mmCIF file of C-alpha atoms and ligand atoms in Angstrom:
data_model
loop_
_atom_site.group_PDB
_atom_site.id
_atom_site.type_symbol
_atom_site.label_atom_id
_atom_site.label_comp_id
_atom_site.label_asym_id
_atom_site.label_seq_id
_atom_site.Cartn_x
_atom_site.Cartn_y
_atom_site.Cartn_z
ATOM 1 C CA MET A 196 12.296 31.259 -17.758
ATOM 2 C CA ASP A 197 16.085 31.220 -17.375
ATOM 3 C CA LEU A 198 17.420 28.558 -15.036
ATOM 4 C CA SER A 199 19.743 31.169 -13.481
ATOM 5 C CA PHE A 200 16.812 33.503 -12.844
ATOM 6 C CA ILE A 201 14.787 30.757 -11.174
ATOM 7 C CA ILE A 202 17.649 29.656 -8.937
ATOM 8 C CA ASN A 203 18.969 33.103 -8.001
ATOM 9 C CA GLU A 204 16.043 35.528 -8.109
ATOM 10 C CA LEU A 205 12.567 34.128 -8.627
ATOM 11 C CA GLY A 206 10.285 34.633 -5.623
ATOM 12 C CA GLU A 207 12.840 36.733 -3.753
ATOM 13 C CA ASN A 208 11.452 40.152 -2.919
ATOM 14 C CA ARG A 209 14.709 41.476 -1.429
ATOM 15 C CA GLU A 210 13.614 45.077 -1.072
ATOM 16 C CA SER A 211 11.040 43.980 1.461
ATOM 17 C CA TYR A 212 13.789 42.619 3.739
ATOM 18 C CA LEU A 213 16.631 45.195 3.730
ATOM 19 C CA ASN A 214 18.070 43.845 0.459
ATOM 20 C CA ALA A 215 19.438 40.800 2.253
ATOM 21 C CA VAL A 216 20.774 38.376 -0.362
ATOM 22 C CA ALA A 217 19.872 35.264 1.599
ATOM 23 C CA PRO A 218 16.149 35.181 2.355
ATOM 24 C CA PRO A 219 14.989 35.540 5.951
ATOM 25 C CA VAL A 220 13.724 32.486 7.795
ATOM 26 C CA PHE A 221 10.217 33.547 8.728
ATOM 27 C CA GLN A 222 10.402 31.572 11.955
ATOM 28 C CA THR A 223 6.911 32.382 13.129
ATOM 29 C CA GLY A 224 3.668 30.513 13.562
ATOM 30 C CA ASN A 225 1.365 33.522 13.437
ATOM 31 C CA PHE A 226 0.980 36.530 11.153
ATOM 32 C CA ALA A 227 -1.133 39.193 12.881
ATOM 33 C CA CYS A 228 -3.965 41.226 11.342
ATOM 34 C CA LYS A 229 -4.658 44.898 12.100
ATOM 35 C CA THR A 230 -8.443 44.914 11.782
ATOM 36 C CA VAL A 231 -11.385 42.554 11.700
ATOM 37 C CA ALA A 232 -11.667 43.251 7.987
ATOM 38 C CA ASP A 233 -8.005 42.231 7.497
ATOM 39 C CA MET A 234 -8.564 39.042 9.418
ATOM 40 C CA ARG A 235 -11.690 38.239 7.446
ATOM 41 C CA HIS A 236 -9.680 38.707 4.255
ATOM 42 C CA ALA A 237 -6.849 36.486 5.552
ATOM 43 C CA LEU A 238 -9.274 33.707 6.495
ATOM 44 C CA GLN A 239 -10.992 33.870 3.124
ATOM 45 C CA HIS A 240 -7.689 33.803 1.232
ATOM 46 C CA GLU A 241 -5.623 31.377 3.285
ATOM 47 C CA THR A 242 -4.247 29.778 0.114
ATOM 48 C CA GLU A 243 -2.505 33.071 -0.776
ATOM 49 C CA VAL A 244 -2.047 35.072 2.414
ATOM 50 C CA ALA A 245 0.475 34.406 5.206
ATOM 51 C CA PHE A 246 -1.775 33.982 8.244
ATOM 52 C CA TYR A 247 -0.648 30.793 9.975
ATOM 53 C CA THR A 248 2.452 28.723 9.130
ATOM 54 C CA ARG A 249 0.523 25.466 8.648
ATOM 55 C CA GLY A 250 -0.934 27.386 5.699
ATOM 56 C CA LYS A 251 1.375 29.839 3.944
ATOM 57 C CA ASN A 252 4.833 30.832 5.195
ATOM 58 C CA PRO A 253 6.871 33.227 3.018
ATOM 59 C CA THR A 254 10.154 31.248 3.221
ATOM 60 C CA VAL A 255 8.329 28.078 2.182
ATOM 61 C CA VAL A 256 6.507 29.934 -0.608
ATOM 62 C CA MET A 257 9.857 31.007 -2.117
ATOM 63 C CA LEU A 258 10.907 27.369 -2.398
ATOM 64 C CA GLU A 259 7.542 26.386 -3.879
ATOM 65 C CA GLN A 260 7.746 29.071 -6.570
ATOM 66 C CA LYS A 261 11.242 28.018 -7.594
ATOM 67 C CA ILE A 262 10.476 24.289 -7.858
ATOM 68 C CA ALA A 263 7.232 24.935 -9.767
ATOM 69 C CA ALA A 264 9.243 27.020 -12.253
ATOM 70 C CA LEU A 265 11.900 24.301 -12.594
ATOM 71 C CA GLU A 266 9.203 21.734 -13.391
ATOM 72 C CA GLY A 267 7.301 24.160 -15.605
ATOM 73 C CA THR A 268 4.047 23.890 -13.638
ATOM 74 C CA GLU A 269 1.725 26.672 -12.439
ATOM 75 C CA ALA A 270 2.146 25.852 -8.767
ATOM 76 C CA ALA A 271 3.811 23.653 -6.165
ATOM 77 C CA ILE A 272 3.249 22.784 -2.531
ATOM 78 C CA ALA A 273 5.963 21.793 -0.057
ATOM 79 C CA PHE A 274 5.787 19.156 2.684
ATOM 80 C CA GLY A 275 7.911 18.026 5.595
ATOM 81 C CA SER A 276 9.234 14.968 3.724
ATOM 82 C CA GLY A 277 9.117 13.283 0.337
ATOM 83 C CA MET A 278 6.705 10.670 1.663
ATOM 84 C CA ALA A 279 4.353 13.367 2.984
ATOM 85 C CA ALA A 280 4.307 14.745 -0.572
ATOM 86 C CA VAL A 281 3.715 11.308 -2.142
ATOM 87 C CA SER A 282 0.913 10.487 0.306
ATOM 88 C CA ALA A 283 -0.827 13.858 -0.105
ATOM 89 C CA ALA A 284 -0.651 13.738 -3.907
ATOM 90 C CA VAL A 285 -2.117 10.231 -4.078
ATOM 91 C CA LEU A 286 -4.764 10.786 -1.373
ATOM 92 C CA SER A 287 -5.948 13.966 -3.104
ATOM 93 C CA ARG A 288 -7.142 11.852 -6.034
ATOM 94 C CA VAL A 289 -8.773 8.768 -4.504
ATOM 95 C CA LYS A 290 -11.804 7.722 -2.480
ATOM 96 C CA ALA A 291 -13.169 4.354 -1.339
ATOM 97 C CA GLY A 292 -14.019 2.162 -4.337
ATOM 98 C CA ASP A 293 -11.382 3.669 -6.620
ATOM 99 C CA HIS A 294 -8.557 1.800 -8.340
ATOM 100 C CA ILE A 295 -4.911 2.732 -8.950
ATOM 101 C CA VAL A 296 -2.448 1.262 -11.448
ATOM 102 C CA CYS A 297 1.063 1.542 -9.990
ATOM 103 C CA ILE A 298 4.457 0.449 -11.289
ATOM 104 C CA LYS A 299 6.037 -2.571 -9.639
ATOM 105 C CA LYS A 300 8.848 -1.767 -7.198
ATOM 106 C CA PRO A 301 8.249 1.889 -6.405
ATOM 107 C CA TYR A 302 10.102 3.481 -3.463
ATOM 108 C CA THR A 303 9.689 1.301 -0.320
ATOM 109 C CA TRP A 304 7.180 3.519 1.488
ATOM 110 C CA ALA A 305 5.219 4.335 -1.657
ATOM 111 C CA ASN A 306 4.938 0.557 -1.997
ATOM 112 C CA SER A 307 3.620 0.381 1.546
ATOM 113 C CA LEU A 308 1.128 3.198 0.829
ATOM 114 C CA MET A 309 -0.183 1.247 -2.169
ATOM 115 C CA LEU A 310 -0.275 -2.256 -0.706
ATOM 116 C CA LYS A 311 -0.918 -1.730 3.007
ATOM 117 C CA PHE A 312 -2.316 1.740 3.681
ATOM 118 C CA LEU A 313 -4.753 2.457 0.829
ATOM 119 C CA PRO A 314 -6.503 -0.953 0.957
ATOM 120 C CA ARG A 315 -7.559 -0.097 4.543
ATOM 121 C CA PHE A 316 -9.652 2.703 3.039
ATOM 122 C CA GLY A 317 -11.148 0.684 0.206
ATOM 123 C CA VAL A 318 -8.747 1.753 -2.536
ATOM 124 C CA GLU A 319 -7.613 -1.095 -4.749
ATOM 125 C CA VAL A 320 -4.150 -1.146 -6.397
ATOM 126 C CA THR A 321 -2.812 -3.196 -9.326
ATOM 127 C CA MET A 322 0.947 -3.261 -9.858
ATOM 128 C CA VAL A 323 2.304 -3.604 -13.391
ATOM 129 C CA ASP A 324 5.636 -3.873 -15.155
ATOM 130 C CA GLY A 325 6.006 -0.231 -16.182
ATOM 131 C CA THR A 326 8.570 -0.871 -18.921
ATOM 132 C CA ASP A 327 5.660 -1.605 -21.299
ATOM 133 C CA ALA A 328 3.214 1.344 -21.366
ATOM 134 C CA GLU A 329 0.464 -0.948 -22.686
ATOM 135 C CA ASN A 330 0.427 -2.680 -19.288
ATOM 136 C CA PHE A 331 -1.249 0.447 -17.900
ATOM 137 C CA ARG A 332 -4.034 0.140 -20.459
ATOM 138 C CA ARG A 333 -4.436 -3.585 -19.781
ATOM 139 C CA ALA A 334 -4.764 -3.009 -16.023
ATOM 140 C CA THR A 335 -7.232 -0.113 -16.359
ATOM 141 C CA GLN A 336 -10.724 -0.792 -14.990
ATOM 142 C CA ASN A 337 -13.960 1.233 -14.939
ATOM 143 C CA ASN A 338 -13.014 2.580 -11.502
ATOM 144 C CA THR A 339 -9.357 3.412 -12.288
ATOM 145 C CA VAL A 340 -8.597 7.021 -11.356
ATOM 146 C CA LEU A 341 -4.800 7.195 -11.068
ATOM 147 C CA TYR A 342 -1.579 5.895 -12.630
ATOM 148 C CA TYR A 343 1.430 6.065 -10.321
ATOM 149 C CA LEU A 344 4.870 6.276 -11.945
ATOM 150 C CA GLU A 345 8.469 6.466 -10.744
ATOM 151 C CA SER A 346 11.002 6.844 -13.554
ATOM 152 C CA PRO A 347 13.788 5.874 -13.087
ATOM 153 C CA ASN A 348 12.470 3.632 -10.305
ATOM 154 C CA SER A 349 14.088 2.633 -7.039
ATOM 155 C CA PHE A 350 17.000 0.185 -7.072
ATOM 156 C CA THR A 351 16.715 -1.202 -10.606
ATOM 157 C CA PHE A 352 16.267 2.134 -12.435
ATOM 158 C CA GLU A 353 13.751 0.953 -15.004
ATOM 159 C CA LEU A 354 11.996 3.711 -16.938
ATOM 160 C CA GLN A 355 8.429 4.213 -18.031
ATOM 161 C CA ASP A 356 7.777 5.797 -21.411
ATOM 162 C CA ILE A 357 6.197 8.881 -19.852
ATOM 163 C CA ARG A 358 4.641 10.269 -23.039
ATOM 164 C CA ALA A 359 3.110 6.903 -23.919
ATOM 165 C CA VAL A 360 1.656 6.388 -20.436
ATOM 166 C CA THR A 361 0.138 9.884 -20.243
ATOM 167 C CA ALA A 362 -1.443 9.377 -23.692
ATOM 168 C CA ILE A 363 -3.164 6.217 -22.418
ATOM 169 C CA ALA A 364 -4.174 8.045 -19.223
ATOM 170 C CA ARG A 365 -5.844 10.809 -21.248
ATOM 171 C CA GLU A 366 -7.839 8.260 -23.240
ATOM 172 C CA HIS A 367 -9.270 6.917 -19.960
ATOM 173 C CA SER A 368 -9.486 10.278 -18.104
ATOM 174 C CA VAL A 369 -7.041 8.977 -15.504
ATOM 175 C CA CYS A 370 -4.809 11.296 -13.446
ATOM 176 C CA THR A 371 -1.046 10.651 -13.606
ATOM 177 C CA VAL A 372 1.360 11.082 -10.705
ATOM 178 C CA ILE A 373 5.127 10.611 -10.915
ATOM 179 C CA ASP A 374 7.889 10.484 -8.347
ATOM 180 C CA ASN A 375 10.632 12.381 -10.213
ATOM 181 C CA SER A 376 13.189 12.323 -7.377
ATOM 182 C CA PHE A 377 15.749 10.120 -9.149
ATOM 183 C CA ALA A 378 15.928 12.375 -12.215
ATOM 184 C CA SER A 379 16.013 15.724 -10.339
ATOM 185 C CA PRO A 380 13.996 18.714 -11.554
ATOM 186 C CA LEU A 381 16.869 19.620 -13.897
ATOM 187 C CA PHE A 382 17.190 16.418 -15.886
ATOM 188 C CA GLN A 383 13.552 15.400 -16.433
ATOM 189 C CA ASN A 384 10.352 17.447 -16.502
ATOM 190 C CA PRO A 385 7.390 15.051 -16.636
ATOM 191 C CA ALA A 386 4.726 17.805 -16.613
ATOM 192 C CA GLN A 387 6.051 18.770 -20.062
ATOM 193 C CA MET A 388 5.256 15.174 -21.110
ATOM 194 C CA GLY A 389 1.684 15.331 -19.832
ATOM 195 C CA VAL A 390 1.969 14.201 -16.192
ATOM 196 C CA ASP A 391 -0.522 15.888 -13.829
ATOM 197 C CA LEU A 392 1.367 15.786 -10.524
ATOM 198 C CA VAL A 393 5.173 15.697 -10.233
ATOM 199 C CA ILE A 394 6.717 14.843 -6.866
ATOM 200 C CA HIS A 395 10.219 15.275 -5.456
ATOM 201 C CA SER A 396 11.775 14.133 -2.260
ATOM 202 C CA ALA A 397 13.591 17.454 -1.714
ATOM 203 C CA THR A 398 15.680 15.602 0.882
ATOM 204 C CA LYS A 399 17.683 14.235 -2.063
ATOM 205 C CA TYR A 400 19.114 16.352 -4.910
ATOM 206 C CA ILE A 401 17.295 19.604 -4.096
ATOM 207 C CA GLY A 402 18.692 19.848 -0.546
ATOM 208 C CA GLY A 403 21.875 18.139 -1.648
ATOM 209 C CA HIS A 404 23.773 18.201 1.663
ATOM 210 C CA SER A 405 22.212 15.361 3.681
ATOM 211 C CA ASP A 406 21.098 17.849 6.326
ATOM 212 C CA ALA A 407 17.455 18.698 5.567
ATOM 213 C CA MET A 408 14.234 16.873 4.708
ATOM 214 C CA GLY A 409 11.355 17.963 2.559
ATOM 215 C CA GLY A 410 9.019 17.018 -0.250
ATOM 216 C CA ILE A 411 7.148 18.871 -2.952
ATOM 217 C CA VAL A 412 4.231 18.324 -5.327
ATOM 218 C CA CYS A 413 4.065 20.333 -8.584
ATOM 219 C CA GLY A 414 0.961 20.699 -10.736
ATOM 220 C CA SER A 415 -1.746 23.006 -12.027
ATOM 221 C CA ARG A 416 -2.977 25.830 -9.777
ATOM 222 C CA GLU A 417 -6.300 24.011 -9.436
ATOM 223 C CA ALA A 418 -4.695 20.669 -8.449
ATOM 224 C CA ILE A 419 -2.351 22.271 -5.914
ATOM 225 C CA HIS A 420 -5.182 24.366 -4.473
ATOM 226 C CA ARG A 421 -7.184 21.188 -3.991
ATOM 227 C CA ILE A 422 -4.285 19.558 -2.090
ATOM 228 C CA PHE A 423 -3.830 22.705 0.032
ATOM 229 C CA LYS A 424 -7.483 22.790 1.075
ATOM 230 C CA SER A 425 -7.584 19.122 1.954
ATOM 231 C CA GLU A 426 -4.554 16.862 2.587
ATOM 232 C CA TYR A 427 -2.136 19.723 3.302
ATOM 233 C CA MET A 428 -4.191 21.580 5.916
ATOM 234 C CA THR A 429 -5.887 18.468 7.317
ATOM 235 C CA LEU A 430 -2.959 16.077 7.664
ATOM 236 C CA GLY A 431 -0.627 18.975 8.466
ATOM 237 C CA ALA A 432 2.700 17.526 7.250
ATOM 238 C CA VAL A 433 4.121 20.992 6.537
ATOM 239 C CA LEU A 434 7.708 22.002 5.844
ATOM 240 C CA SER A 435 9.293 24.148 8.561
ATOM 241 C CA PRO A 436 10.581 27.592 7.477
ATOM 242 C CA HIS A 437 14.117 26.685 8.520
ATOM 243 C CA GLU A 438 14.100 23.507 6.408
ATOM 244 C CA ALA A 439 12.723 25.546 3.494
ATOM 245 C CA TRP A 440 15.645 27.951 3.909
ATOM 246 C CA LEU A 441 18.142 25.057 3.832
ATOM 247 C CA LEU A 442 16.483 23.656 0.703
ATOM 248 C CA ILE A 443 16.674 27.078 -1.012
ATOM 249 C CA ARG A 444 20.362 27.230 -0.106
ATOM 250 C CA GLY A 445 20.806 23.752 -1.589
ATOM 251 C CA LEU A 446 19.029 24.858 -4.772
ATOM 252 C CA ARG A 447 21.603 27.613 -5.404
ATOM 253 C CA THR A 448 24.183 24.985 -6.356
ATOM 254 C CA LEU A 449 21.866 22.385 -7.917
ATOM 255 C CA PRO A 450 23.016 23.002 -11.512
ATOM 256 C CA VAL A 451 26.742 22.660 -10.704
ATOM 257 C CA ARG A 452 26.158 19.682 -8.447
ATOM 258 C CA MET A 453 24.081 17.835 -11.040
ATOM 259 C CA GLU A 454 26.634 18.440 -13.758
ATOM 260 C CA ARG A 455 29.436 17.181 -11.525
ATOM 261 C CA VAL A 456 27.451 14.126 -10.357
ATOM 262 C CA ALA A 457 26.588 13.234 -13.971
ATOM 263 C CA GLN A 458 30.208 13.467 -15.109
ATOM 264 C CA THR A 459 31.732 11.539 -12.180
ATOM 265 C CA THR A 460 29.080 8.829 -12.461
ATOM 266 C CA ARG A 461 30.006 8.226 -16.104
ATOM 267 C CA GLN A 462 33.678 7.858 -15.084
ATOM 268 C CA VAL A 463 32.937 5.459 -12.230
ATOM 269 C CA VAL A 464 30.590 3.347 -14.373
ATOM 270 C CA ALA A 465 33.253 3.151 -17.115
ATOM 271 C CA TYR A 466 35.716 1.848 -14.522
ATOM 272 C CA LEU A 467 33.246 -0.698 -13.123
ATOM 273 C CA GLN A 468 32.490 -2.051 -16.597
ATOM 274 C CA GLN A 469 36.136 -3.220 -16.830
ATOM 275 C CA ARG A 470 35.998 -5.229 -13.616
ATOM 276 C CA LYS A 471 35.511 -8.995 -13.693
ATOM 277 C CA GLU A 472 33.977 -8.802 -10.177
ATOM 278 C CA VAL A 473 31.025 -6.919 -11.710
ATOM 279 C CA ALA A 474 28.446 -9.125 -13.467
ATOM 280 C CA GLU A 475 26.050 -6.380 -14.534
ATOM 281 C CA ILE A 476 25.384 -2.664 -14.129
ATOM 282 C CA LEU A 477 21.748 -1.572 -14.006
ATOM 283 C CA TRP A 478 21.868 1.898 -15.502
ATOM 284 C CA PRO A 479 19.686 3.138 -18.390
ATOM 285 C CA PHE A 480 22.503 5.321 -19.720
ATOM 286 C CA LEU A 481 24.610 2.379 -20.904
ATOM 287 C CA PRO A 482 24.227 1.977 -24.681
ATOM 288 C CA SER A 483 23.654 -1.766 -24.128
ATOM 289 C CA HIS A 484 20.663 -1.083 -21.822
ATOM 290 C CA PRO A 485 17.284 -1.951 -23.432
ATOM 291 C CA GLN A 486 15.908 1.494 -22.458
ATOM 292 C CA TYR A 487 18.921 3.568 -23.528
ATOM 293 C CA GLU A 488 17.068 5.301 -26.378
ATOM 294 C CA LEU A 489 14.129 6.104 -24.098
ATOM 295 C CA ALA A 490 16.497 7.479 -21.442
ATOM 296 C CA LYS A 491 18.049 9.782 -24.055
ATOM 297 C CA ALA A 492 14.632 10.851 -25.298
ATOM 298 C CA GLN A 493 13.007 11.777 -21.996
ATOM 299 C CA MET A 494 15.920 12.690 -19.708
ATOM 300 C CA LYS A 495 18.372 15.532 -20.284
ATOM 301 C CA ASN A 496 21.290 13.780 -18.614
ATOM 302 C CA ASN A 497 22.175 10.866 -16.373
ATOM 303 C CA THR A 498 22.089 11.251 -12.595
ATOM 304 C CA GLY A 499 24.219 9.581 -9.919
ATOM 305 C CA GLN A 500 22.462 6.301 -9.131
ATOM 306 C CA PHE A 501 23.063 2.870 -10.577
ATOM 307 C CA THR A 502 23.068 -0.675 -9.254
ATOM 308 C CA VAL A 503 25.843 -3.228 -9.590
ATOM 309 C CA ARG A 504 25.288 -6.979 -9.570
ATOM 310 C CA LEU A 505 28.446 -8.511 -8.119
ATOM 311 C CA ASN A 506 29.802 -11.564 -9.848
ATOM 312 C CA THR A 507 29.417 -13.828 -6.822
ATOM 313 C CA THR A 508 26.717 -15.710 -4.919
ATOM 314 C CA ASP A 509 28.763 -15.832 -1.724
ATOM 315 C CA LEU A 510 27.323 -13.524 0.934
ATOM 316 C CA LYS A 511 30.685 -13.343 2.740
ATOM 317 C CA VAL A 512 32.415 -12.118 -0.432
ATOM 318 C CA ILE A 513 29.740 -9.464 -0.967
ATOM 319 C CA GLU A 514 30.104 -8.324 2.631
ATOM 320 C CA ARG A 515 33.911 -8.182 2.358
ATOM 321 C CA PHE A 516 33.649 -5.900 -0.674
ATOM 322 C CA CYS A 517 31.118 -3.561 0.948
ATOM 323 C CA ASP A 518 32.811 -3.507 4.358
ATOM 324 C CA SER A 519 36.163 -2.666 2.726
ATOM 325 C CA LEU A 520 35.000 0.577 1.092
ATOM 326 C CA ARG A 521 36.423 3.518 3.046
ATOM 327 C CA HIS A 522 35.017 6.537 1.221
ATOM 328 C CA PHE A 523 31.667 5.243 0.003
ATOM 329 C CA LEU A 524 29.442 5.490 3.071
ATOM 330 C CA MET A 525 26.839 2.812 3.724
ATOM 331 C CA ALA A 526 23.541 4.700 4.025
ATOM 332 C CA ALA A 527 20.123 5.040 2.434
ATOM 333 C CA SER A 528 19.348 8.652 1.559
ATOM 334 C CA TRP A 529 21.232 9.684 -1.587
ATOM 335 C CA GLY A 530 21.524 13.075 -3.300
ATOM 336 C CA GLY A 531 24.050 14.649 -0.920
ATOM 337 C CA HIS A 532 27.734 15.486 -1.340
ATOM 338 C CA GLU A 533 28.836 12.024 -0.189
ATOM 339 C CA SER A 534 28.968 8.858 -2.268
ATOM 340 C CA LEU A 535 27.037 5.876 -0.930
ATOM 341 C CA ILE A 536 26.334 2.215 -1.275
ATOM 342 C CA PHE A 537 23.188 0.363 -0.245
ATOM 343 C CA PRO A 538 23.802 -3.398 -0.386
ATOM 344 C CA VAL A 539 20.681 -5.563 -0.711
ATOM 345 C CA ALA A 540 22.675 -8.067 1.369
ATOM 346 C CA ALA A 541 21.848 -5.862 4.389
ATOM 347 C CA THR A 542 18.166 -6.768 3.962
ATOM 348 C CA VAL A 543 18.625 -10.560 3.898
ATOM 349 C CA ASP A 544 18.800 -12.843 6.909
ATOM 350 C CA PRO A 545 22.055 -14.845 6.617
ATOM 351 C CA ASP A 546 20.424 -17.877 8.303
ATOM 352 C CA SER A 547 17.455 -18.275 5.972
ATOM 353 C CA PHE A 548 19.350 -17.025 2.968
ATOM 354 C CA SER A 549 19.175 -18.828 -0.386
ATOM 355 C CA ALA A 550 21.565 -17.943 -3.161
ATOM 356 C CA THR A 551 18.897 -16.631 -5.521
ATOM 357 C CA GLY A 552 17.230 -13.254 -5.965
ATOM 358 C CA LEU A 553 18.611 -9.801 -5.592
ATOM 359 C CA PHE A 554 21.009 -10.277 -2.684
ATOM 360 C CA ASN A 555 24.116 -9.635 -4.806
ATOM 361 C CA LEU A 556 22.920 -6.178 -5.904
ATOM 362 C CA VAL A 557 24.625 -3.090 -4.507
ATOM 363 C CA ARG A 558 23.045 0.286 -5.220
ATOM 364 C CA PHE A 559 25.507 3.127 -5.724
ATOM 365 C CA TYR A 560 25.082 6.853 -5.458
ATOM 366 C CA ILE A 561 27.933 9.045 -6.718
ATOM 367 C CA GLY A 562 28.408 12.328 -4.874
ATOM 368 C CA LEU A 563 30.772 15.233 -5.313
ATOM 369 C CA GLU A 564 34.146 13.593 -4.591
ATOM 370 C CA ASP A 565 36.827 13.300 -7.308
ATOM 371 C CA ALA A 566 36.320 10.339 -9.633
ATOM 372 C CA ASP A 567 39.902 9.119 -9.011
ATOM 373 C CA TYR A 568 39.384 9.159 -5.268
ATOM 374 C CA LEU A 569 36.288 6.956 -5.628
ATOM 375 C CA ILE A 570 37.862 4.637 -8.188
ATOM 376 C CA LYS A 571 40.907 4.059 -5.933
ATOM 377 C CA ASP A 572 38.529 3.158 -3.132
ATOM 378 C CA LEU A 573 36.709 0.646 -5.345
ATOM 379 C CA GLU A 574 40.042 -0.768 -6.495
ATOM 380 C CA GLN A 575 41.207 -1.539 -2.949
ATOM 381 C CA ALA A 576 37.782 -2.976 -1.984
ATOM 382 C CA PHE A 577 37.825 -5.337 -4.989
ATOM 383 C CA ALA A 578 41.293 -6.449 -3.869
ATOM 384 C CA GLN A 579 39.816 -7.449 -0.453
ATOM 385 C CA MET A 580 37.062 -9.624 -1.945
ATOM 386 C CA TYR A 581 39.109 -12.821 -2.214
ATOM 387 C CA PRO A 582 41.873 -12.581 0.415
HETATM 388 C C1 PLP B 280 13.771 9.101 -0.470
HETATM 389 C C2 PLP B 280 12.697 8.914 -1.447
HETATM 390 C C3 PLP B 280 11.379 9.231 -1.131
HETATM 391 C C4 PLP B 280 10.960 9.667 0.243
HETATM 392 O O1 PLP B 280 11.495 10.896 0.590
HETATM 393 P P1 PLP B 280 11.667 11.331 2.124
HETATM 394 O O2 PLP B 280 12.100 12.745 2.024
HETATM 395 O O3 PLP B 280 12.695 10.394 2.708
HETATM 396 O O4 PLP B 280 10.350 11.139 2.787
HETATM 397 C C5 PLP B 280 10.425 9.100 -2.110
HETATM 398 N N1 PLP B 280 10.743 8.666 -3.348
HETATM 399 C C6 PLP B 280 12.001 8.354 -3.683
HETATM 400 C C7 PLP B 280 12.281 7.893 -5.071
HETATM 401 C C8 PLP B 280 13.029 8.460 -2.755
HETATM 402 O O5 PLP B 280 14.267 8.110 -3.094
#
């Protein structure tokens, strides 16, 4: 399917709503039936028919069809946040007594799901270094049912060899789930490499304007149906029609935004590589990175996140650099128009601080500003580091 068709037309039945170009927000809870027979039909086919908005809502369905097509899966199901999508996807595959193999250092709340939430229900989790696919095999037990991936992963942007991991999963009849948020649905399609369930925090690149939240799980019709009938309807973390509308609007510009983000990020990284204040850049698209070849093989392009290790162990110096940036905002949720930093220093207690560990890492997200504008900002912030 053409990317332009998916973004601009797929799922949009304009003749049914006065040929409006922008889809209507079906801001309704109920859809009424004319007869008992109609209602019986609606109740029997709640996975397909708009009957109640906690089930199917036409604005939400449009978004689901488009993201499924972008990921090349049969179906998708949208949630009120990325974490609702992660939780539903994982819960749909486990029961008490089961075991999960998960990469080390997934997204913060996925980490909490694995280490704090699931153990309460008798699900055991082993975390492995995902940079070696064989670690998944080594950690697999008789009761292993799921491998959880995130590639690139949060903060350090390590990759898993997706094809290698799914091959091992098939040997052991294990389901694979990946959080694909960092790559966007344009630059990596894990279902094409054998992954069963592909998740996005739509809050990030898909929405793209820092004004809406959502999440989505893509997979086979059977797998998505199973989630609909259970976690989706039972836990009820649905996406509102208005948020779905905002996410569809965001999608219209996803290809141009991703291209721009990719290009500007390369320019900013090239600038940072010249700076003596920068000790290291964690970014798999640098030719010197140990996973550069893998990045080229399984991703179509780079995205806008990387992490810089500053060349200092002085917390005050790190803070002066971060506090001096005027155009990079200090915030967590990336993927919007605005460039961001997230300094690990903000998570350490200055009183019990020891000069080891990750405290001198600063995660960057590059948005839609001009490269020169961002580079000038970095230049003046570096100049403030040692007054
Ligand atoms: C933000 C994020 C999430 C969670 O998404 P929300 O929409 O904030 O719930 C999950 N995974 C990754 C990689 C993220 O960056």
